[in-house]
Short mmCIF file of C-alpha atoms in Angstrom, two decimals:
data_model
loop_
_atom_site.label_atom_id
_atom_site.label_comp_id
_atom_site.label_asym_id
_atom_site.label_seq_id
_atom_site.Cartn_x
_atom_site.Cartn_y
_atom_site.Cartn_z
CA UNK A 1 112.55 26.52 -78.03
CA UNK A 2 114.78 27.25 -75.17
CA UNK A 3 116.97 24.80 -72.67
CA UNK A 4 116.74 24.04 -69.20
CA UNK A 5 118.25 26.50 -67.81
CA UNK A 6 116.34 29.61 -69.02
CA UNK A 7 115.80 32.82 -67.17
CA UNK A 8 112.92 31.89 -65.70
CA UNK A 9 113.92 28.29 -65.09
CA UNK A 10 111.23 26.44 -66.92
CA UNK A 11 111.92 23.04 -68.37
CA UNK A 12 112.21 22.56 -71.75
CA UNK A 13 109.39 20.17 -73.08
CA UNK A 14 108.31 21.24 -76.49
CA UNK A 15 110.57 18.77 -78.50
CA UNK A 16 110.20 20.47 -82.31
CA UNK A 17 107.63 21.76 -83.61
CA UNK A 18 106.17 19.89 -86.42
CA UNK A 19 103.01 21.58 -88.25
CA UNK A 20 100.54 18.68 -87.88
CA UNK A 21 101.67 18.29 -84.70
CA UNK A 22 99.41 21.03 -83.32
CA UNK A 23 97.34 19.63 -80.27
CA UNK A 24 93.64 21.51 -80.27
CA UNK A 25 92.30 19.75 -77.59
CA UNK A 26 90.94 22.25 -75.06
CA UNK A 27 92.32 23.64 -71.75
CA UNK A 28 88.70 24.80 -71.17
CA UNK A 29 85.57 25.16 -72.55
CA UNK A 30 82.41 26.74 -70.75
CA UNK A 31 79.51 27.86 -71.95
CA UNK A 32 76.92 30.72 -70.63
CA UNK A 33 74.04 32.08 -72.17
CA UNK A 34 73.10 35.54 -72.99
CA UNK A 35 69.85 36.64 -74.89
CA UNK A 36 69.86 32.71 -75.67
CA UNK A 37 72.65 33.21 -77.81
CA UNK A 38 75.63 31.17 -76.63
CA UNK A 39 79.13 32.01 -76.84
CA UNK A 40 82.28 29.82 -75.50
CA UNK A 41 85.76 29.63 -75.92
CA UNK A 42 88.25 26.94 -76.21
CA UNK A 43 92.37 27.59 -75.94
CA UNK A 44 94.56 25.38 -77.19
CA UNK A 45 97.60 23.68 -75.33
CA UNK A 46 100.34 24.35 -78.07
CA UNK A 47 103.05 27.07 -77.59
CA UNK A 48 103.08 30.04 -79.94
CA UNK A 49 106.07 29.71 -82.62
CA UNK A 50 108.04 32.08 -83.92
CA UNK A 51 108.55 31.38 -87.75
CA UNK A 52 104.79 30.30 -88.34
CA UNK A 53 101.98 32.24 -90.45
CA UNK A 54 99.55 31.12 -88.26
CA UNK A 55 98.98 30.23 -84.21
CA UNK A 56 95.41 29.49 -82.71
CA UNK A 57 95.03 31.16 -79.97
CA UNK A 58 91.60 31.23 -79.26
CA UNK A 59 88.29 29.14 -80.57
CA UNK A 60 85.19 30.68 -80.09
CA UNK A 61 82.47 28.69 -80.53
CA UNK A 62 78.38 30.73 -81.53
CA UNK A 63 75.02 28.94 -80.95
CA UNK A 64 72.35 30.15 -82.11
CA UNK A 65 68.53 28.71 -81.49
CA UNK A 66 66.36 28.22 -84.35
CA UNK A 67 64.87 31.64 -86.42
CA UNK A 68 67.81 33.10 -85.18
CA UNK A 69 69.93 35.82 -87.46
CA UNK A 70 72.32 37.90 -86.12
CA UNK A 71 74.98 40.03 -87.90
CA UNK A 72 77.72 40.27 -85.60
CA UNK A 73 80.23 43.09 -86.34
CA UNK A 74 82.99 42.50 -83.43
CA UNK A 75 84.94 40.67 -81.07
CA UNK A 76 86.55 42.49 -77.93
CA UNK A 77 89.61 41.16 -76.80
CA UNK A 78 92.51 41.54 -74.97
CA UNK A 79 95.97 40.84 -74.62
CA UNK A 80 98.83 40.79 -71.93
CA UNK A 81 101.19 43.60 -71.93
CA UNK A 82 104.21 41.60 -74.00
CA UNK A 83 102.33 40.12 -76.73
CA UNK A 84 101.40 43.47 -77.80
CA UNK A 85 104.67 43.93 -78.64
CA UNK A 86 105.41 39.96 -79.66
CA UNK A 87 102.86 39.98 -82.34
CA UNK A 88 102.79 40.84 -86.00
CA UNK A 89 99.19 40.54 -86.47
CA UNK A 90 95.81 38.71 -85.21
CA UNK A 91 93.42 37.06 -87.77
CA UNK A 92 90.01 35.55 -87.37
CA UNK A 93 89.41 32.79 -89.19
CA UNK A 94 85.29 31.66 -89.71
CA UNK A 95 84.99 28.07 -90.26
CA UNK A 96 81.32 27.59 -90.22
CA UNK A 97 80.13 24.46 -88.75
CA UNK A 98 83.60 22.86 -88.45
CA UNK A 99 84.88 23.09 -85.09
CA UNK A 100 89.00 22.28 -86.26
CA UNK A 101 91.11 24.97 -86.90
CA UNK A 102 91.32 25.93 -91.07
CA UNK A 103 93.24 28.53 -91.96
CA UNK A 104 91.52 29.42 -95.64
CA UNK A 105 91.03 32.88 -95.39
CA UNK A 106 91.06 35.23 -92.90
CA UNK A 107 87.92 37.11 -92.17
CA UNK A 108 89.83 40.24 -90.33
CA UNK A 109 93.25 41.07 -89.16
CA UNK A 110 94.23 43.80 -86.86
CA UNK A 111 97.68 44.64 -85.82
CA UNK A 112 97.29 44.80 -82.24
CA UNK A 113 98.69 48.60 -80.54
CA UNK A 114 97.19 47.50 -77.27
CA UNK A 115 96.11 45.83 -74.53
CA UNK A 116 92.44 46.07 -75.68
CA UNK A 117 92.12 45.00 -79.24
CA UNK A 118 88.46 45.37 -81.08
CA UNK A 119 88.80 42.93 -83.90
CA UNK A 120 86.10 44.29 -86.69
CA UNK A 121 84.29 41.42 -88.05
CA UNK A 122 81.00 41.78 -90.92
CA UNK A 123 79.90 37.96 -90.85
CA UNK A 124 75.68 36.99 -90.78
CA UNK A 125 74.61 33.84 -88.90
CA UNK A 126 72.14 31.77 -88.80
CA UNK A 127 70.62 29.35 -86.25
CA UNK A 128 73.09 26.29 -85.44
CA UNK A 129 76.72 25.95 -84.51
CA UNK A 130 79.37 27.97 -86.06
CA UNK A 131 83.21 28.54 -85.15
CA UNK A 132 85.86 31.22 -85.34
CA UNK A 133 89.63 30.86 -84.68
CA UNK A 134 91.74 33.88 -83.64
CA UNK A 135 95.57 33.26 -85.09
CA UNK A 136 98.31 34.69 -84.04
CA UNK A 137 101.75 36.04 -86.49
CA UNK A 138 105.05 36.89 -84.16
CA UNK A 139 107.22 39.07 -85.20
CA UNK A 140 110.69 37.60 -85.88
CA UNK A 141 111.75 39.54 -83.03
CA UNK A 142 109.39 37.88 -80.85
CA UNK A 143 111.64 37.58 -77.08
CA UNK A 144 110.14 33.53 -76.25
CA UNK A 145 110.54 34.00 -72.94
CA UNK A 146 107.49 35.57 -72.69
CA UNK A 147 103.70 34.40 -72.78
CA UNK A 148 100.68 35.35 -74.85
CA UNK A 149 97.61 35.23 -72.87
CA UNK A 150 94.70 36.09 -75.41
CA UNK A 151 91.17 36.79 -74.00
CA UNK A 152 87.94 36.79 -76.26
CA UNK A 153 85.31 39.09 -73.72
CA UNK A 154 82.47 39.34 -75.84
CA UNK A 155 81.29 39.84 -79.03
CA UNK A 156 79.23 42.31 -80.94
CA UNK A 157 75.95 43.19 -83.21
CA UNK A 158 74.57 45.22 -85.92
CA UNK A 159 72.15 46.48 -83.11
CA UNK A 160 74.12 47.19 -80.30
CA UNK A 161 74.18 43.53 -78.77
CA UNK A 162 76.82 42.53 -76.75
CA UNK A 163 77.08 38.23 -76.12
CA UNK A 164 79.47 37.81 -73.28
CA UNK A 165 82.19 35.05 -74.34
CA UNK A 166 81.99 32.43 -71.31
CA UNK A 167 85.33 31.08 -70.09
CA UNK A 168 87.87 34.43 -70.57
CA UNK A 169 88.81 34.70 -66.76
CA UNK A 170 90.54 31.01 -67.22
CA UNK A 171 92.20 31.60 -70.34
CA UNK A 172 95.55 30.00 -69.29
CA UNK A 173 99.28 31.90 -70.74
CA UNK A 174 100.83 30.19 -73.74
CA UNK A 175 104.21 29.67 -73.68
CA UNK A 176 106.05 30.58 -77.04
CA UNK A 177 108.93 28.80 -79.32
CA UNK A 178 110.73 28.69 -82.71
CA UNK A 179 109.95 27.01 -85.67
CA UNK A 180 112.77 24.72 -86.44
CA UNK A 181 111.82 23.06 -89.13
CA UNK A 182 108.95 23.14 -91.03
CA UNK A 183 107.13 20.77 -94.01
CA UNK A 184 108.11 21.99 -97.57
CA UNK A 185 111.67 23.54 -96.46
CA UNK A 186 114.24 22.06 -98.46
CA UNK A 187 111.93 20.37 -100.70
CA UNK A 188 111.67 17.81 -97.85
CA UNK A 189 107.27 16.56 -97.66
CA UNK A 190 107.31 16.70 -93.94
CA UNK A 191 109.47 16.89 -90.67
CA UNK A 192 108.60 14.18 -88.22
CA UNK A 193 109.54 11.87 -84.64
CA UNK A 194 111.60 15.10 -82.83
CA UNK A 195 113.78 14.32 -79.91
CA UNK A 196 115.88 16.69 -78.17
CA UNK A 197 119.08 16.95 -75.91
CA UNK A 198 120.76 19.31 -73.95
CA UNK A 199 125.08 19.44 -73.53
CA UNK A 200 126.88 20.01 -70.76
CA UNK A 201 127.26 23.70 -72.47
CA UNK A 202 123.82 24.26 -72.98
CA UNK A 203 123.82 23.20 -76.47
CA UNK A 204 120.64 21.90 -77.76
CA UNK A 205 120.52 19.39 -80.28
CA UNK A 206 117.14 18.36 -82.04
CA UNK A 207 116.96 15.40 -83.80
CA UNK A 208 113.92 14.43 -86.56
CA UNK A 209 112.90 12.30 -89.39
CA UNK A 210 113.14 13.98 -92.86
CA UNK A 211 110.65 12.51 -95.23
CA UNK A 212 111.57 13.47 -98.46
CA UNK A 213 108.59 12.18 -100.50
CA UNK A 214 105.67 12.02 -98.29
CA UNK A 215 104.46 11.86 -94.33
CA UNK A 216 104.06 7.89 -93.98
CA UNK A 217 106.28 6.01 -91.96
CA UNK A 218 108.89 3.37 -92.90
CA UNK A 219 109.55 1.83 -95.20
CA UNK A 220 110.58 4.76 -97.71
CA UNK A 221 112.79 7.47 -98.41
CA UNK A 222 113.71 9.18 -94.85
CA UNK A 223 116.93 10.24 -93.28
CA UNK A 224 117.83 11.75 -89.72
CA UNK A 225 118.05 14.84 -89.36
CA UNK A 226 119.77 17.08 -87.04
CA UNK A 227 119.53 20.76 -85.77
CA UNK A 228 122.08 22.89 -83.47
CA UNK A 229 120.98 26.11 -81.06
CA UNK A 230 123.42 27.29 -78.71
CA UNK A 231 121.57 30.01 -77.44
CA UNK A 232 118.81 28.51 -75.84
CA UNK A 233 116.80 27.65 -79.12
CA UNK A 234 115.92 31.37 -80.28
CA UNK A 235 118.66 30.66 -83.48
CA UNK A 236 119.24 26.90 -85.37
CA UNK A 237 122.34 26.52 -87.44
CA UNK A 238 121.22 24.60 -90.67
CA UNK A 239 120.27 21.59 -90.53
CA UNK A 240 122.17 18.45 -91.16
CA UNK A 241 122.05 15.23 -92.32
CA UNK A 242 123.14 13.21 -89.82
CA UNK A 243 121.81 9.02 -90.56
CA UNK A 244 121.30 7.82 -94.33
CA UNK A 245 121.23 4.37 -95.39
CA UNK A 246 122.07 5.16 -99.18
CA UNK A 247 121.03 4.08 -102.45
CA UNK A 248 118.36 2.61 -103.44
CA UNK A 249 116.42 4.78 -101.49
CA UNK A 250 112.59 4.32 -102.24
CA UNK A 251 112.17 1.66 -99.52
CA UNK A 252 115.50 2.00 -97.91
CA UNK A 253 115.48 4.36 -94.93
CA UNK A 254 116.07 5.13 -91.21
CA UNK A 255 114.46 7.11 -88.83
CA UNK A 256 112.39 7.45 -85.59
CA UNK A 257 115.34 8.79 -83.77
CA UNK A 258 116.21 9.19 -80.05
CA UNK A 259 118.76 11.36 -78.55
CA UNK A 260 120.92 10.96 -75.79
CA UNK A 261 124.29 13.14 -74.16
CA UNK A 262 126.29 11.10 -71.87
CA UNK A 263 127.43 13.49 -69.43
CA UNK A 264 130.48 11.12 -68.17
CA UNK A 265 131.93 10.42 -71.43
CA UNK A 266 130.46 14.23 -73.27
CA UNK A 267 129.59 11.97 -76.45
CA UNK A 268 126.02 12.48 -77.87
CA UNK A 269 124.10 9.48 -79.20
CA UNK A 270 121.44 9.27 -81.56
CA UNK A 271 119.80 6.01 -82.28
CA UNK A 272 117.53 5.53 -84.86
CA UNK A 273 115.62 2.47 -86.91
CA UNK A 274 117.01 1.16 -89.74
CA UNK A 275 113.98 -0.46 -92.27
CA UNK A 276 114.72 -1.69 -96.17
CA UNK A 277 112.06 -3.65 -98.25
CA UNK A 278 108.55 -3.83 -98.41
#
């Protein structure tokens, strides 16, 4: 997460990231055929977080017609010059005929040294629809001011076939963030409703339901939550505890916040919904 004023001027937009939150829906998706085997590729329009196991970068989604078998052996990729250095690791996920993103168990990770990246892959298909996710880990060092722009070219066979991926010349840059807060820290169910602000000093402050017990709305056990960067989101202070209603508090609880900074008076404002009972 970074503020307004970055160094390359971009507006902040991101809010906080919130796991579930994770939009799949695609930027593109062609599809060409080669050998009547069809091969696409879908990218995904969140950022790339720092602080995450996993980031899709890439679907790829395999068609193949009926009394068709192929073994396919590898993916050629490639990546821009940064993210080489920005990333931990890739991983391929395989998640049959299920197009969302499900990060079981990887089916190959490579730590990428450059630009071109062969990702080795041992998986036998058969005729239908099948789909394979390509994750991303950043290093904690990760600079998020730069972009990961991940390209899928074609894939590979036991035989020496090559299936051109449809769609790679469009893959669009991903911006990257920071974690703030994700479900389980703190013993806290799930993070949820972010808003954000920016001070007159550049100070960002994130605000966010906690939701102790579970991820359904009010009533129930939820506080607001608030989070501090002052250098442009790559660092939060811990978090605190900023809105709580008290005791008892199974159905006693406030959140859905929204922040405000009042650049006449410097006061920030958070406002927030206050529900008790069933």
């Amino acid at each position: 997460m970074k503020n307004s004023t970055g160094k390359r001027g971009r507006p902040f937009c991101w809010g906080i990231l919130l796991v579930f939150l994770l939009n799949y829906a695609p930027a593109f998706s062609k599809i060409s055929t080669t050998s009547d085997v069809r091969v696409s590729s879908m990218v995904p329009v969140s950022p790339v977080f720092v602080g995450l196991d996993t980031n899709p970068l890439l679907r790829l989604a395999v068609h193949l017609p009926a009394g068709k078998q192929i073994n396919f052996r590898s993916i050629q990729s490639r990546l821009n010059e940064t993210a080489v250095n920005d990333i931990e690791k890739l991983e391929v996920f395989y998640t049959g005929s299920e197009p969302m993103f499900l990060p079981d168990k990887a089916a190959a990770t490579v730590k990428p040294a450059s630009t071109a990246v062969n990702i080795p892959i041992n998986i036998t298909l058969e005729a239908g629809m099948h789909f394979f996710w390509i994750s991303a880990t950043l290093k904690a060092s990760a600079d998020i001011d730069n972009t990961i722009q991940f390209v899928a070219a074609r894939m590979t066979d036991d035989q020496g076939g090559s299936y051109a991926v449809t769609g790679e010349k469009a893959a669009p840059p991903r911006r990257m963030g920071v974690a703030v807060r994700k479900a389980g820290e703190d013993g806290v169910d799930t993070y949820r409703i972010p808003g954000i602000a920016t001070t007159d000093k550049g100070t960002l402050i994130a605000v966010y339901d906690i939701r102790y017990d579970n991820p359904r709305d009010l009533p129930g056990n939820i506080d607001v939550g608030m989070s501090r960067s002052t250098d442009g989101g790559r660092t939060w202070e811990p978090m605190q505890i900023i809105m709580d209603m008290g005791a008892p508090h199974e159905n006693n609880g406030v959140g859905d916040p929204a922040v405000l900074f009042d650049h006449a008076t410097g006061k920030i404002w958070v406002a927030a919904l206050w529900s008790k009972g069933n």
